[in-house]
Short mmCIF file of C-alpha atoms and ligand atoms in Angstrom, two decimals:
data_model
loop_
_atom_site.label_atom_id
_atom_site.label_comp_id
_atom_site.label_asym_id
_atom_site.label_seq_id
_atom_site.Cartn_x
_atom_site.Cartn_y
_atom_site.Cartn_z
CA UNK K 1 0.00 0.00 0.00
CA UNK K 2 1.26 3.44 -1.07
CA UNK K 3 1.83 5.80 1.98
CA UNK K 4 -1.16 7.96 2.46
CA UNK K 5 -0.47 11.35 4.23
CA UNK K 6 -2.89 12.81 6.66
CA UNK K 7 -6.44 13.48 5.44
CA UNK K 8 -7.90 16.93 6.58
CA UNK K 9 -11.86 17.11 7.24
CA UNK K 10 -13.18 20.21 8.46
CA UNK K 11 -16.82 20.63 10.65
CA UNK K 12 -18.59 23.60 11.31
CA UNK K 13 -21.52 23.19 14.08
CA UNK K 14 -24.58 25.04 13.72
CA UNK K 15 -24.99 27.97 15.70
CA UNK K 16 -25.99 27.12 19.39
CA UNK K 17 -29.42 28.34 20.57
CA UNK K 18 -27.52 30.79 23.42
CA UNK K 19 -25.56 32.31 20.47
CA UNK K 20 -28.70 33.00 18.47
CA UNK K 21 -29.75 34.37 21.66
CA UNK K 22 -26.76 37.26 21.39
CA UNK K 23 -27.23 37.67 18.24
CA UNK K 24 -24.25 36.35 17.51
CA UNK K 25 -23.89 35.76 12.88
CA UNK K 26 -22.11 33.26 11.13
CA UNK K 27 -19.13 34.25 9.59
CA UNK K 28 -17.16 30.64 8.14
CA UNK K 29 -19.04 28.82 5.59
CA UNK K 30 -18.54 25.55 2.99
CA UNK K 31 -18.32 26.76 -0.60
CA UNK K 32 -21.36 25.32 -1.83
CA UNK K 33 -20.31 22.01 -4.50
CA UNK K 34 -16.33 22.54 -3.49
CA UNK K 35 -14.05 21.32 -0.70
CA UNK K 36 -13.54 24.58 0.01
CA UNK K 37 -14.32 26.71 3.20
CA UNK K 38 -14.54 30.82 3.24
CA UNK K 39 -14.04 32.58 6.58
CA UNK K 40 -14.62 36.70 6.60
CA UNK K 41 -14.75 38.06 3.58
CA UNK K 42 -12.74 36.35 1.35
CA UNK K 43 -10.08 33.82 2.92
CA UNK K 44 -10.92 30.87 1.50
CA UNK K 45 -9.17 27.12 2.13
CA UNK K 46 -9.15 23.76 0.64
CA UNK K 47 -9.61 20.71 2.62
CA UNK K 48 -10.06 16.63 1.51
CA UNK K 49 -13.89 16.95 2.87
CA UNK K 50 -16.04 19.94 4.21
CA UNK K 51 -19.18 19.66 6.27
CA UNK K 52 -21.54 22.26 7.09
CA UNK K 53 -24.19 22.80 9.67
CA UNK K 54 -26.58 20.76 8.48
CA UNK K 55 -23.70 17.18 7.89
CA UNK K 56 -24.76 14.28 9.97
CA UNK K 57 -23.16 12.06 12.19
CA UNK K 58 -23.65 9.62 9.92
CA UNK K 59 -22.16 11.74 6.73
CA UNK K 60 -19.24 12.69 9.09
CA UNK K 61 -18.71 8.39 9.88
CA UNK K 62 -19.37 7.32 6.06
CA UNK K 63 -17.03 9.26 4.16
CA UNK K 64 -14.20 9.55 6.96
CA UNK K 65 -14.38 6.78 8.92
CA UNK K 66 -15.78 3.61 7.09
CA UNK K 67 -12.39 3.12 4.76
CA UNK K 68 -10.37 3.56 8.44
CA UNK K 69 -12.40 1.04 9.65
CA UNK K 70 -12.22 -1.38 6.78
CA UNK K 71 -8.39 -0.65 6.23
CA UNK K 72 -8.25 -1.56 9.92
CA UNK K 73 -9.61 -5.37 8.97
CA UNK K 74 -6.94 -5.92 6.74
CA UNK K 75 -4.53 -5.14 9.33
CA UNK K 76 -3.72 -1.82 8.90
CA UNK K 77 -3.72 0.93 12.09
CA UNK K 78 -5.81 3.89 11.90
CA UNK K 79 -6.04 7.35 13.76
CA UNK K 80 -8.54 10.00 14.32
CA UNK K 81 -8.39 13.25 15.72
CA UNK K 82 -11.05 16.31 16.88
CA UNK K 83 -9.10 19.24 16.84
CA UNK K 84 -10.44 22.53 17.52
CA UNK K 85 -11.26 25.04 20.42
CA UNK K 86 -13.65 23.82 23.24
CA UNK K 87 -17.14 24.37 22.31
CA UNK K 88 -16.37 23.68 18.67
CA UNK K 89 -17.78 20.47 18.25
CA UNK K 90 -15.19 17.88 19.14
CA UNK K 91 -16.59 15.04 21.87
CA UNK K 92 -19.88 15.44 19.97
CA UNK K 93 -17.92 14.54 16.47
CA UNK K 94 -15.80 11.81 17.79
CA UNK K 95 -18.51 10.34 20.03
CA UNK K 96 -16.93 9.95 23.99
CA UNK K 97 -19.78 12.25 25.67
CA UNK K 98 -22.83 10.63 27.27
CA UNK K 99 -22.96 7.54 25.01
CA UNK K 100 -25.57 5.70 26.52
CA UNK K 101 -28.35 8.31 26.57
CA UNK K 102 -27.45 9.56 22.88
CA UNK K 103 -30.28 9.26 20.21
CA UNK K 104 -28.92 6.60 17.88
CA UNK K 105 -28.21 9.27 15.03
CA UNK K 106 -26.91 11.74 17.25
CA UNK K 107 -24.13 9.56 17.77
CA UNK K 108 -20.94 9.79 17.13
CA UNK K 109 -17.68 8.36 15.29
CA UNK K 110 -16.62 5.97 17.90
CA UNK K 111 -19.97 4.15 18.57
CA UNK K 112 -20.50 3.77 14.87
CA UNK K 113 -16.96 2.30 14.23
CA UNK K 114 -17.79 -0.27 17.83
CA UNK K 115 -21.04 -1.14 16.00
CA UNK K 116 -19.38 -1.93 12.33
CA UNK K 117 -16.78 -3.68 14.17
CA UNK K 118 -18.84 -6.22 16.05
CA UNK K 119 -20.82 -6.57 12.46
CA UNK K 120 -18.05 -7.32 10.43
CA UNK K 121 -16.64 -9.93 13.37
CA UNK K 122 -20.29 -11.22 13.19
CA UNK K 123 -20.38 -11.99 9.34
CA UNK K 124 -16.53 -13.48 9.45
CA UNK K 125 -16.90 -16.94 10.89
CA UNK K 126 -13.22 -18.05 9.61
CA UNK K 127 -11.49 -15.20 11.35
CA UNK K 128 -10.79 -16.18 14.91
CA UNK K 129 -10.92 -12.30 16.31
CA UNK K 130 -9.60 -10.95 19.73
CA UNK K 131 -10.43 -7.42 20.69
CA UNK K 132 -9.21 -4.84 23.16
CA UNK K 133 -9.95 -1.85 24.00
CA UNK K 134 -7.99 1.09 26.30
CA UNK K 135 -8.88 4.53 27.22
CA UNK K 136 -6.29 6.65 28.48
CA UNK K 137 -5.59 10.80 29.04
CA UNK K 138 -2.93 12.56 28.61
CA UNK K 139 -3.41 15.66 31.54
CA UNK K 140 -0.02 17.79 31.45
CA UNK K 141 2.28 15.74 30.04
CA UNK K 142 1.08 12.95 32.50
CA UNK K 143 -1.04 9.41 31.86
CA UNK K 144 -3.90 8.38 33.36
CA UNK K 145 -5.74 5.21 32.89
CA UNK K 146 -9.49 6.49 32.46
CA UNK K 147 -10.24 2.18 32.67
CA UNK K 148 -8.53 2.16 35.96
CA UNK K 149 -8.88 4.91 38.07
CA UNK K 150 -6.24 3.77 40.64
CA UNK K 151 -3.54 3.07 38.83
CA UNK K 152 -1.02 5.45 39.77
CA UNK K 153 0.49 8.01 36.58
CA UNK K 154 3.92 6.74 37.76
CA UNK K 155 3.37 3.47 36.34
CA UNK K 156 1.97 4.30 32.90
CA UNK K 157 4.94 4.63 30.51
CA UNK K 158 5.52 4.33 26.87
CA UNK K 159 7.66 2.06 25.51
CA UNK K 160 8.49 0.93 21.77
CA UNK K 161 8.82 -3.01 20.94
CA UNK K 162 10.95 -4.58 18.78
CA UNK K 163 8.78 -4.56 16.11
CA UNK K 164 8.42 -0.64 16.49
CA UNK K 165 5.18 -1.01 17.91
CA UNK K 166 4.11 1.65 20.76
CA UNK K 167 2.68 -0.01 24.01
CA UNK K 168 1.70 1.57 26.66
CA UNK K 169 3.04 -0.19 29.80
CA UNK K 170 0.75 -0.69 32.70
CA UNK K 171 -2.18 0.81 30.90
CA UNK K 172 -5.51 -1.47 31.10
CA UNK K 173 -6.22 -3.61 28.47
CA UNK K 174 -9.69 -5.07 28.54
CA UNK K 175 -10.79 -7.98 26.36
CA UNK K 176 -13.82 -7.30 24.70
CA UNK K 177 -16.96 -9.81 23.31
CA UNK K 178 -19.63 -7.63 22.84
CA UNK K 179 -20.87 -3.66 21.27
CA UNK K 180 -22.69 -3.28 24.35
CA UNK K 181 -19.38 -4.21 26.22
CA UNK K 182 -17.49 -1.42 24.46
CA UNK K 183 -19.61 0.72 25.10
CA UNK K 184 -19.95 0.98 28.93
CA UNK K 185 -16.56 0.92 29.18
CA UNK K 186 -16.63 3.68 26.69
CA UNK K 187 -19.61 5.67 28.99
CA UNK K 188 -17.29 4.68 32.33
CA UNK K 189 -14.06 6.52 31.11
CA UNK K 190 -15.71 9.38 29.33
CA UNK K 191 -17.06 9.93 32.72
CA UNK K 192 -14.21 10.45 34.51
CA UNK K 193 -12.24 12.59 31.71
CA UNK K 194 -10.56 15.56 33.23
CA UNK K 195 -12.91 18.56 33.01
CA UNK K 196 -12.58 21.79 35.07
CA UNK K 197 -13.85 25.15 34.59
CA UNK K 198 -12.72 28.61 33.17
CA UNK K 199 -13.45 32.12 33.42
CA UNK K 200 -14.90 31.78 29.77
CA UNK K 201 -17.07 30.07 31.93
CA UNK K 202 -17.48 26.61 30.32
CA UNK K 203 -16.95 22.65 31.09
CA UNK K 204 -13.62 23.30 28.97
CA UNK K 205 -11.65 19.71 28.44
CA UNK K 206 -7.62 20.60 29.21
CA UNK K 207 -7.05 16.91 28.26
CA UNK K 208 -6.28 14.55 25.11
CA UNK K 209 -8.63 11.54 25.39
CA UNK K 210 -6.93 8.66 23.27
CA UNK K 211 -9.74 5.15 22.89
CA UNK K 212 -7.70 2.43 21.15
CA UNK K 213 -9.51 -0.66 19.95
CA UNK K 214 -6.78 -3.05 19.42
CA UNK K 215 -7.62 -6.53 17.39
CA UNK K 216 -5.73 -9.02 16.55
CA UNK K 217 -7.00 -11.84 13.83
CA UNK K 218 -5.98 -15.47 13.54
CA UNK K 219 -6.92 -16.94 9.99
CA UNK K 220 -6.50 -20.19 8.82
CA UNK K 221 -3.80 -20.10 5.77
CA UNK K 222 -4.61 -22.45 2.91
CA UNK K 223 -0.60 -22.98 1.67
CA UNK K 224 -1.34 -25.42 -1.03
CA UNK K 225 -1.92 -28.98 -0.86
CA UNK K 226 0.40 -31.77 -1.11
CA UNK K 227 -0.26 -35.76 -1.07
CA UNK K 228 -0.36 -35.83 2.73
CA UNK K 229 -3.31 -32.92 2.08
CA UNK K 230 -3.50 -29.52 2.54
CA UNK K 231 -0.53 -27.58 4.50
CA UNK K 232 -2.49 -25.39 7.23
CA UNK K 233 -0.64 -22.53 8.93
CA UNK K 234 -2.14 -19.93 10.94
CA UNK K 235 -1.70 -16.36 9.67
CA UNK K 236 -1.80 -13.43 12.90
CA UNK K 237 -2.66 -10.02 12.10
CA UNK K 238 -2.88 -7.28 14.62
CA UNK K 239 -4.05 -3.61 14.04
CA UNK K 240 -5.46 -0.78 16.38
CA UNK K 241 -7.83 2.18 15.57
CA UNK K 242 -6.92 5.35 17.72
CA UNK K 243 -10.02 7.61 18.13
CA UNK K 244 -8.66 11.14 19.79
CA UNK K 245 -10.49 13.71 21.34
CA UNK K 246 -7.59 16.57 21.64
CA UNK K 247 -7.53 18.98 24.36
CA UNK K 248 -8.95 22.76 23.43
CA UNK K 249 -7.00 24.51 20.85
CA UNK K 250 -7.94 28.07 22.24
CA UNK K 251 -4.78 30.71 23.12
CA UNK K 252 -3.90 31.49 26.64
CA UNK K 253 -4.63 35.04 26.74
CA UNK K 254 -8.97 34.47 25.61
CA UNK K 255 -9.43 32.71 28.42
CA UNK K 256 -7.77 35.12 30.74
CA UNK K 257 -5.80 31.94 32.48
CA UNK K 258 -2.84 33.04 35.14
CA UNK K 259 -1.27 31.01 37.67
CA UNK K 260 -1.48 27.15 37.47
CA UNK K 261 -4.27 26.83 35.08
CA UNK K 262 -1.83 29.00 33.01
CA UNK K 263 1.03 26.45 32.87
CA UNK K 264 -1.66 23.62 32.40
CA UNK K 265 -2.44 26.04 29.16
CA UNK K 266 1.49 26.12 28.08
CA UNK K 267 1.93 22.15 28.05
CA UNK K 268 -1.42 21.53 26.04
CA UNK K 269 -0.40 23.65 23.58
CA UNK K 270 3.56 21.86 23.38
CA UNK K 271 1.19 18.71 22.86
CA UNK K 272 -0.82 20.42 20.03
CA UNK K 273 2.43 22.42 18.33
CA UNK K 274 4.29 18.72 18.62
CA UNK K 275 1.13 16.79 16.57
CA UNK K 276 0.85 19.85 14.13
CA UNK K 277 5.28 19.40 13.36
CA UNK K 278 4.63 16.11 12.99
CA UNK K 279 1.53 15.73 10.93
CA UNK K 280 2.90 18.50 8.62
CA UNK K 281 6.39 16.82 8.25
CA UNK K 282 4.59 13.56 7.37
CA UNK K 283 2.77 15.45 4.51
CA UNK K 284 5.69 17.13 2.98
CA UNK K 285 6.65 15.38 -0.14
CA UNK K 286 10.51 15.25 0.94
CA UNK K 287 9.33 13.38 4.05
CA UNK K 288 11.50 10.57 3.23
CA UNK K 289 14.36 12.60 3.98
CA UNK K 290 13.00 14.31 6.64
CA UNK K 291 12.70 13.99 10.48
CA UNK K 292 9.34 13.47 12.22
CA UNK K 293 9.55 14.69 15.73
CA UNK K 294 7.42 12.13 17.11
CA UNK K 295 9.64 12.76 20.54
CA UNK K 296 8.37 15.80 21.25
CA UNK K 297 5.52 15.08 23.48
CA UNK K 298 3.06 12.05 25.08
CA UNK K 299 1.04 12.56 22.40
CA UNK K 300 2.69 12.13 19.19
CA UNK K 301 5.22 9.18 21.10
CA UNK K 302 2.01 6.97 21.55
CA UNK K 303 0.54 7.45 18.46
CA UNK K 304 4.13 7.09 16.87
CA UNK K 305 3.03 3.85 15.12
CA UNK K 306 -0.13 4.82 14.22
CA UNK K 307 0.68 8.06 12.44
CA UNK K 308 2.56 8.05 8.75
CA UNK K 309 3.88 5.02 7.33
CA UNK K 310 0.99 2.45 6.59
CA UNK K 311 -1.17 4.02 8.57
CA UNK K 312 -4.59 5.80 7.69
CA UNK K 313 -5.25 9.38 9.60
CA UNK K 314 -8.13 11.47 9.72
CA UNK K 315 -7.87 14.98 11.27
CA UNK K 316 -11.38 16.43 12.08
CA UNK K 317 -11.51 20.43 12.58
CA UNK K 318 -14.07 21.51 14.52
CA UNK K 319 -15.40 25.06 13.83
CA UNK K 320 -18.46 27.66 15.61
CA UNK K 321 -19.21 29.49 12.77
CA UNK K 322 -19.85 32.63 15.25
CA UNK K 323 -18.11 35.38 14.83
CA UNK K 324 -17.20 35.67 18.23
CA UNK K 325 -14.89 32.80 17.92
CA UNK K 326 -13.37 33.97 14.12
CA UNK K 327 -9.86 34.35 15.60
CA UNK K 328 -10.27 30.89 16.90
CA UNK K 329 -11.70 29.25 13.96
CA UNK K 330 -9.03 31.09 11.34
CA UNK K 331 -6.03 29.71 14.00
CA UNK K 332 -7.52 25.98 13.43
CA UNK K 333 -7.91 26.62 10.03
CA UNK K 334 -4.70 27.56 9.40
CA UNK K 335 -3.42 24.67 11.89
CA UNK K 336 -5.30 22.28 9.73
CA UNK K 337 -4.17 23.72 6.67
CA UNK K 338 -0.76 22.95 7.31
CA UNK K 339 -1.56 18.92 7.68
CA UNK K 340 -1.37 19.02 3.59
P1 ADP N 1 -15.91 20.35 22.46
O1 ADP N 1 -15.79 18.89 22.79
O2 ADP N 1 -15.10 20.74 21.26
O3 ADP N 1 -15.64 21.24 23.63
P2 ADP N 1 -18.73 19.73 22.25
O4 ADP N 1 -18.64 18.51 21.42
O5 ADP N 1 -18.94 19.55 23.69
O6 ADP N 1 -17.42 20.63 22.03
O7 ADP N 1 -19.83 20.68 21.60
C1 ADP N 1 -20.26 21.89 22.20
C2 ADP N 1 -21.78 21.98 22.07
O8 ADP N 1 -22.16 22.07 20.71
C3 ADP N 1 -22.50 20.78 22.63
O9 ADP N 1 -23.67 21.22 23.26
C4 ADP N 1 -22.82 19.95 21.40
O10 ADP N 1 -23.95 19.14 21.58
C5 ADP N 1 -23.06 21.02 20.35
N1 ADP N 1 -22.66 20.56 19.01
C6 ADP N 1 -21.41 20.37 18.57
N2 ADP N 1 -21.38 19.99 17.29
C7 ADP N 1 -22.67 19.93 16.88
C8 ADP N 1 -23.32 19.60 15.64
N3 ADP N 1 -22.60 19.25 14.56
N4 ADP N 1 -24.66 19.66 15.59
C9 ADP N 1 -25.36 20.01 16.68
N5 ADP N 1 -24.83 20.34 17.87
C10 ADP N 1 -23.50 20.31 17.99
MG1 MG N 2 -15.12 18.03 24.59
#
């Protein structure tokens, strides 16, 4: 398989009801029948797919996530990212809010990929499949197991194995049977995420959520057949699916942060500058020359494996369309625009 760089989709929410309420206008829109997405007057960018207010989860899943999904079957890892300021759109998109009381097509990316999962496992009764599934948070530079609360962040660490794979050492893995299983352990880590408030006065997430469904497939190999009958051998493929809810991309200085929460703001932005180096180095052309700085931070060392080479990304942009947030929603824009 050829090496695929990173694909770029861009969101923009409708507006909320409470900025209709202050008359608050829209001021980034798709270019109707292009990729294309004009913010202000006239700066317009290209992107691999747009959606507007009115895309639905299930437009957002088809065209983005199904290949990831079906590339992940054949054994090949996959990664998705929300990016964008809080508010924008991000937990809703990528689907690690309140799963269980979410209408079924209000929900998101991750319950739709547990779903096709467990369907395709369902129709394949030669594949012998073992799933997995983890749910950590990355909270200043630290780990945190959101499976297992009392594991201490001391003993999470990454590590690379000889086959350059990325494991996370003392992280829970639990082995999965069912959708429904996935899912409340999905609902019992979402729970727990990191959340605290700011003077912009919202639930605002400081924290990068990373849910990694890990399966690994044992398939009888037909080698031939010889007198003494066929040759069996059992072929193992293993593959993971990353689905990342990023911390809030929004500057230090909007949300008036000093002190503590100020220095929480510094290190989530290292993580977000160290993904953005290393997603744009991946889609330079010269990349093969060229150093990715996976090093940088947690972030872009666990997803090391999973990001570039045979693997299939997705970055999702999340945009308000209000014009209260336009200095936001050009940054991530132009953040996103550098991913091609
Ligand atoms: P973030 O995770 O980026 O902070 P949320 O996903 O929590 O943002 O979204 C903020 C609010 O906007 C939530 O109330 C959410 O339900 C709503 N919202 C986000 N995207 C959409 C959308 N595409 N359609 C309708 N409502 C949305
Ligand atoms: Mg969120």
């Amino acid at each position: 398989m050829d090496e695929i760089p990173v694909k770029v989709a861009v969101r923009i929410r409708p507006l909320l009801s409470k900025e209709i309420l202050h008359n608050h206008q829209v001021c980034v829109r798709p270019v109707p029948n292009t990729q294309q997405i004009i913010i202000g007057k006239d700066r317009v960018f290209t992107f691999d797919h747009v959606f507007g207010k009115s895309s639905t989860q299930d437009d957002v899943y088809s065209s983005c996530i199904k290949p990831l999904l079906v590339s992940l079957i054949e054994g090949y890892n996959a990664t998705v990212f929300a990016y964008g300021q809080t508010g924008s759109g991000k937990t809703y998109t990528i689907g690690g809010g309140h799963v269980a009381s979410c209408a079924e097509e209000e929900k998101g990316i991750i319950p739709r990929a547990i779903q096709e999962l467990f369907q395709a496992i369902s129709e394949n009764h030669n594949i012998d499949f073992t799933v997995k599934v983890s749910y950590i948070e990355v909270y200043k530079e630290d780990l945190r197991d959101l499976l297992e609360l009392e594991t201490n962040v001391k003993d999470i660490h990454i590590r690379e194995d000889e086959k350059g794979n990325t494991v996370i050492v003392g992280a829970k893995e639990c082995q999965v049977e069912s959708a429904d299983e996935v899912m409340s352990l999905l609902e019992a880590g979402s729970a727990v995420r990191h959340t605290s408030t700011t003077q912009m006065n919202e639930r605002s997430s400081r924290s990068h959520a990373i849910f990694t469904m890990s399966i690994l497939q044992q398939r009888d190999a037909n080698n031939g057949a010889t007198e003494n009958g066929p040759i069996k051998s059992v072929q193992m493929i293993s593959s993971k699916f990353h689905f990342v809810d990023l911390a809030g991309s929004e500057r230090v200085t909007k949300t008036g942060n000093t002190g503590e929460r100020f220095k929480e703001s510094i290190q989530i932005n290292s993580g977000l500058l160290a993904l953005g180096n290393v997603i744009s180095a991946l889609a330079d052309p010269k990349r093969k020359s060229a150093h990715v700085p996976y090093r940088d931070a947690k972030i872009t060392r666990i997803l090391k494996d999973s990001l570039g080479g045979n693997a299939n990304t997705v970055m999702i942009t999340c945009i308000s369309p209000s014009t209260s947030d336009f200095d936001e929603s050009l940054n991530s824009l132009k953040y996103s625009n550098r991913a091609k």
